[in-house]
Amino acid sequence: METMYTLPKLPYDYRSLAPYISEDQLTLHHTKHHQAYVTGANALFEKFDKARKEKTDFDVKATAKELSFHVGGNRLHALFWKNMAPAGNGGGGLPKGDLAQAIDAEFGGFARFRQEFSTAATSVEGSGWAALSYCNETGRPLIMQIEKHNMNTFPGYPLLMVLDVWEHAYYLDYRNDRAKFVDAFWNIVNWDEVGKRLAGAVKK
Ligand code: MN
């Protein structure tokens, strides 16, 4: 097992989410922003190793906060890349099977789910994420907002689908128009992947 994080490869080409996410936007987001969280988390690991070996102190409280930010950033981006696919080639369309049923049962139909999820995404204050989660206790899919990469998460609730609404996710393509980016996202959602994650969550 690796003891450090590595930047995961995208499951598709940098050009293949265009026009919804351009090659430039996706390249920058993956190779610079996602990489920064991987690098940030690894730098903290090095700091832990060094301090523990040399028996020196570090600011545990501040470091714990930084660690959750970088690890959260890495995990959320890794999931985000996987829950998208090129439009018409795995991306877009409608959820199927058990996922479609779960959405219908909870929201009364896909249109309502899309509307609520989009509103969650556009209304995140500052930098953050919209996420679809699943509660094993009630069997209900839940829409949540994650502030930054680590605030307002529900411990132990698996994430089925996430949408990055940090400005760095869309500014090159959509400037300040987050709603337009959120609208575009539905063309590239990989519903098979989201459905697989639901199946895995239900089993547990
Ligand atoms: Mn991002």
Short mmCIF file of C-alpha atoms and ligand atoms in Angstrom, two decimals:
data_model
loop_
_atom_site.label_atom_id
_atom_site.label_comp_id
_atom_site.label_asym_id
_atom_site.label_seq_id
_atom_site.Cartn_x
_atom_site.Cartn_y
_atom_site.Cartn_z
CA MET A 1 0.00 0.00 0.00
CA GLU A 2 1.15 3.50 -0.83
CA THR A 3 1.74 5.60 2.25
CA MET A 4 1.29 8.86 0.34
CA TYR A 5 -1.50 10.12 -1.92
CA THR A 6 -1.08 10.21 -5.68
CA LEU A 7 -3.14 12.16 -8.22
CA PRO A 8 -5.54 9.68 -9.82
CA LYS A 9 -5.70 9.65 -13.62
CA LEU A 10 -8.91 10.88 -15.22
CA PRO A 11 -11.04 8.04 -16.63
CA TYR A 12 -11.34 10.01 -19.92
CA ASP A 13 -9.42 12.43 -22.10
CA TYR A 14 -9.09 16.12 -21.11
CA ARG A 15 -11.02 17.09 -24.24
CA SER A 16 -13.88 14.67 -23.82
CA LEU A 17 -16.16 16.59 -21.46
CA ALA A 18 -16.32 19.60 -23.83
CA PRO A 19 -18.31 21.69 -24.46
CA TYR A 20 -19.68 21.32 -20.92
CA ILE A 21 -16.21 21.46 -19.38
CA SER A 22 -13.51 22.67 -21.77
CA GLU A 23 -10.09 21.05 -22.18
CA ASP A 24 -8.38 24.05 -20.58
CA GLN A 25 -10.76 24.13 -17.63
CA LEU A 26 -10.51 20.40 -16.98
CA THR A 27 -6.72 20.31 -17.39
CA LEU A 28 -6.23 23.18 -14.98
CA HIS A 29 -8.69 21.77 -12.47
CA HIS A 30 -7.12 18.30 -12.46
CA THR A 31 -3.41 19.03 -12.84
CA LYS A 32 -3.25 22.19 -10.69
CA HIS A 33 -6.13 22.31 -8.22
CA HIS A 34 -6.63 18.62 -7.49
CA GLN A 35 -2.85 18.16 -7.46
CA ALA A 36 -2.55 20.91 -4.84
CA TYR A 37 -4.68 18.92 -2.38
CA VAL A 38 -2.65 15.77 -2.98
CA THR A 39 0.55 17.75 -2.44
CA GLY A 40 -0.91 19.47 0.63
CA ALA A 41 -1.92 16.21 2.30
CA ASN A 42 1.44 14.60 1.54
CA ALA A 43 3.30 17.61 2.95
CA LEU A 44 1.42 17.10 6.22
CA PHE A 45 2.34 13.42 6.28
CA GLU A 46 5.98 14.44 5.92
CA LYS A 47 5.53 16.92 8.74
CA PHE A 48 4.06 14.19 11.01
CA ASP A 49 6.80 11.72 10.17
CA LYS A 50 9.55 14.26 10.79
CA ALA A 51 8.13 15.59 14.06
CA ARG A 52 7.44 12.11 15.44
CA LYS A 53 10.87 10.87 14.49
CA GLU A 54 12.63 13.90 15.93
CA LYS A 55 10.22 14.06 18.88
CA THR A 56 9.36 17.72 18.20
CA ASP A 57 5.94 19.37 18.51
CA PHE A 58 3.61 20.69 15.86
CA ASP A 59 0.31 22.57 16.10
CA VAL A 60 -2.00 19.56 16.31
CA LYS A 61 -5.23 21.56 16.11
CA ALA A 62 -4.27 23.65 13.09
CA THR A 63 -2.76 20.64 11.36
CA ALA A 64 -5.85 18.50 11.89
CA LYS A 65 -7.93 21.18 10.18
CA GLU A 66 -5.49 21.48 7.28
CA LEU A 67 -5.38 17.70 6.91
CA SER A 68 -9.16 17.38 6.65
CA PHE A 69 -9.19 20.16 4.04
CA HIS A 70 -6.58 18.49 1.83
CA VAL A 71 -7.75 14.91 2.29
CA GLY A 72 -11.34 16.01 1.72
CA GLY A 73 -10.27 17.88 -1.40
CA ASN A 74 -8.44 14.85 -2.76
CA ARG A 75 -11.28 12.40 -2.05
CA LEU A 76 -14.02 14.67 -3.39
CA HIS A 77 -12.17 15.40 -6.63
CA ALA A 78 -11.42 11.71 -7.19
CA LEU A 79 -15.14 10.98 -6.85
CA PHE A 80 -16.15 13.96 -9.01
CA TRP A 81 -14.02 12.79 -11.97
CA LYS A 82 -15.55 9.32 -11.71
CA ASN A 83 -19.15 10.48 -11.56
CA MET A 84 -18.77 12.23 -14.91
CA ALA A 85 -18.37 10.79 -18.41
CA PRO A 86 -18.41 12.20 -21.96
CA ALA A 87 -21.90 13.24 -23.09
CA GLY A 88 -23.53 10.44 -25.06
CA ASN A 89 -20.69 8.09 -24.16
CA GLY A 90 -21.60 7.16 -20.60
CA GLY A 91 -22.57 10.69 -19.58
CA GLY A 92 -25.99 12.34 -19.46
CA GLY A 93 -29.44 10.87 -19.94
CA LEU A 94 -31.38 9.65 -16.94
CA PRO A 95 -30.69 7.39 -13.96
CA LYS A 96 -31.78 3.79 -14.40
CA GLY A 97 -32.80 0.79 -12.29
CA ASP A 98 -32.58 0.96 -8.51
CA LEU A 99 -31.11 4.45 -8.60
CA ALA A 100 -34.05 5.77 -10.62
CA GLN A 101 -36.42 4.04 -8.19
CA ALA A 102 -34.69 5.49 -5.14
CA ILE A 103 -34.83 8.99 -6.67
CA ASP A 104 -38.50 8.60 -7.61
CA ALA A 105 -39.41 7.30 -4.16
CA GLU A 106 -37.62 10.14 -2.36
CA PHE A 107 -38.19 13.10 -4.65
CA GLY A 108 -41.29 12.07 -6.57
CA GLY A 109 -39.42 12.06 -9.88
CA PHE A 110 -36.16 13.00 -11.57
CA ALA A 111 -37.21 16.56 -12.44
CA ARG A 112 -37.74 17.40 -8.79
CA PHE A 113 -34.44 15.78 -7.78
CA ARG A 114 -32.58 17.72 -10.48
CA GLN A 115 -34.18 20.94 -9.33
CA GLU A 116 -33.32 20.39 -5.65
CA PHE A 117 -29.76 19.25 -6.36
CA SER A 118 -29.17 22.21 -8.70
CA THR A 119 -30.48 24.61 -6.07
CA ALA A 120 -28.19 23.03 -3.47
CA ALA A 121 -25.26 23.52 -5.87
CA THR A 122 -25.99 27.09 -6.91
CA SER A 123 -26.64 28.20 -3.33
CA VAL A 124 -23.44 26.89 -1.70
CA GLU A 125 -21.98 29.90 0.08
CA GLY A 126 -18.52 30.59 -1.28
CA SER A 127 -16.52 27.48 -2.17
CA GLY A 128 -17.95 24.00 -1.82
CA TRP A 129 -19.84 21.09 -3.25
CA ALA A 130 -23.30 19.71 -3.76
CA ALA A 131 -23.50 16.01 -2.97
CA LEU A 132 -25.98 13.20 -3.12
CA SER A 133 -25.55 10.95 -0.13
CA TYR A 134 -27.31 7.85 1.14
CA CYS A 135 -28.50 7.17 4.66
CA ASN A 136 -28.38 3.49 5.56
CA GLU A 137 -30.48 4.03 8.64
CA THR A 138 -33.51 5.26 6.71
CA GLY A 139 -32.72 4.11 3.18
CA ARG A 140 -33.16 7.69 1.98
CA PRO A 141 -30.96 9.47 -0.54
CA LEU A 142 -30.05 12.89 0.87
CA ILE A 143 -28.86 16.03 -0.85
CA MET A 144 -26.19 17.86 1.09
CA GLN A 145 -23.92 20.86 0.73
CA ILE A 146 -20.28 20.59 1.63
CA GLU A 147 -18.55 23.85 2.48
CA LYS A 148 -14.93 24.03 1.32
CA HIS A 149 -13.93 20.33 1.24
CA ASN A 150 -14.69 19.31 4.77
CA MET A 151 -17.50 21.24 6.45
CA ASN A 152 -21.05 19.88 6.89
CA THR A 153 -20.18 16.32 5.87
CA PHE A 154 -22.24 13.53 7.44
CA PRO A 155 -19.81 11.02 8.98
CA GLY A 156 -20.31 7.50 7.68
CA TYR A 157 -22.80 8.43 4.96
CA PRO A 158 -21.45 7.30 1.61
CA LEU A 159 -21.39 9.84 -1.21
CA LEU A 160 -23.08 8.76 -4.43
CA MET A 161 -22.46 11.83 -6.57
CA VAL A 162 -20.70 15.16 -6.09
CA LEU A 163 -20.53 18.42 -7.99
CA ASP A 164 -17.67 20.84 -7.45
CA VAL A 165 -18.90 24.42 -7.35
CA TRP A 166 -15.66 26.12 -6.35
CA GLU A 167 -15.04 28.94 -8.82
CA HIS A 168 -11.91 27.11 -9.98
CA ALA A 169 -14.24 24.41 -11.38
CA TYR A 170 -15.99 26.66 -13.89
CA TYR A 171 -14.54 30.16 -14.09
CA LEU A 172 -12.68 29.73 -17.39
CA ASP A 173 -15.80 28.41 -19.11
CA TYR A 174 -18.63 30.23 -17.39
CA ARG A 175 -17.02 33.20 -15.60
CA ASN A 176 -19.24 33.92 -12.61
CA ASP A 177 -22.29 32.07 -13.96
CA ARG A 178 -22.35 29.08 -11.62
CA ALA A 179 -25.95 28.25 -12.52
CA LYS A 180 -24.96 27.75 -16.17
CA PHE A 181 -22.22 25.33 -15.14
CA VAL A 182 -24.62 23.44 -12.88
CA ASP A 183 -27.05 23.17 -15.80
CA ALA A 184 -24.27 21.85 -18.06
CA PHE A 185 -23.26 19.22 -15.47
CA TRP A 186 -26.41 17.17 -16.13
CA ASN A 187 -25.16 16.42 -19.65
CA ILE A 188 -22.10 14.62 -18.29
CA VAL A 189 -23.32 12.76 -15.21
CA ASN A 190 -22.22 9.13 -15.27
CA TRP A 191 -25.41 7.53 -13.93
CA ASP A 192 -24.01 4.00 -14.13
CA GLU A 193 -21.29 5.00 -11.70
CA VAL A 194 -23.76 6.72 -9.38
CA GLY A 195 -25.97 3.60 -9.52
CA LYS A 196 -22.99 1.37 -8.68
CA ARG A 197 -22.22 3.51 -5.67
CA LEU A 198 -25.82 3.25 -4.50
CA ALA A 199 -25.70 -0.56 -4.84
CA GLY A 200 -22.49 -0.63 -2.76
CA ALA A 201 -24.01 1.67 -0.13
CA VAL A 202 -27.21 -0.37 0.18
CA LYS A 203 -25.24 -3.60 0.68
CA LYS A 204 -23.35 -2.27 3.70
MN MN B 1 -12.15 21.57 -7.51
#
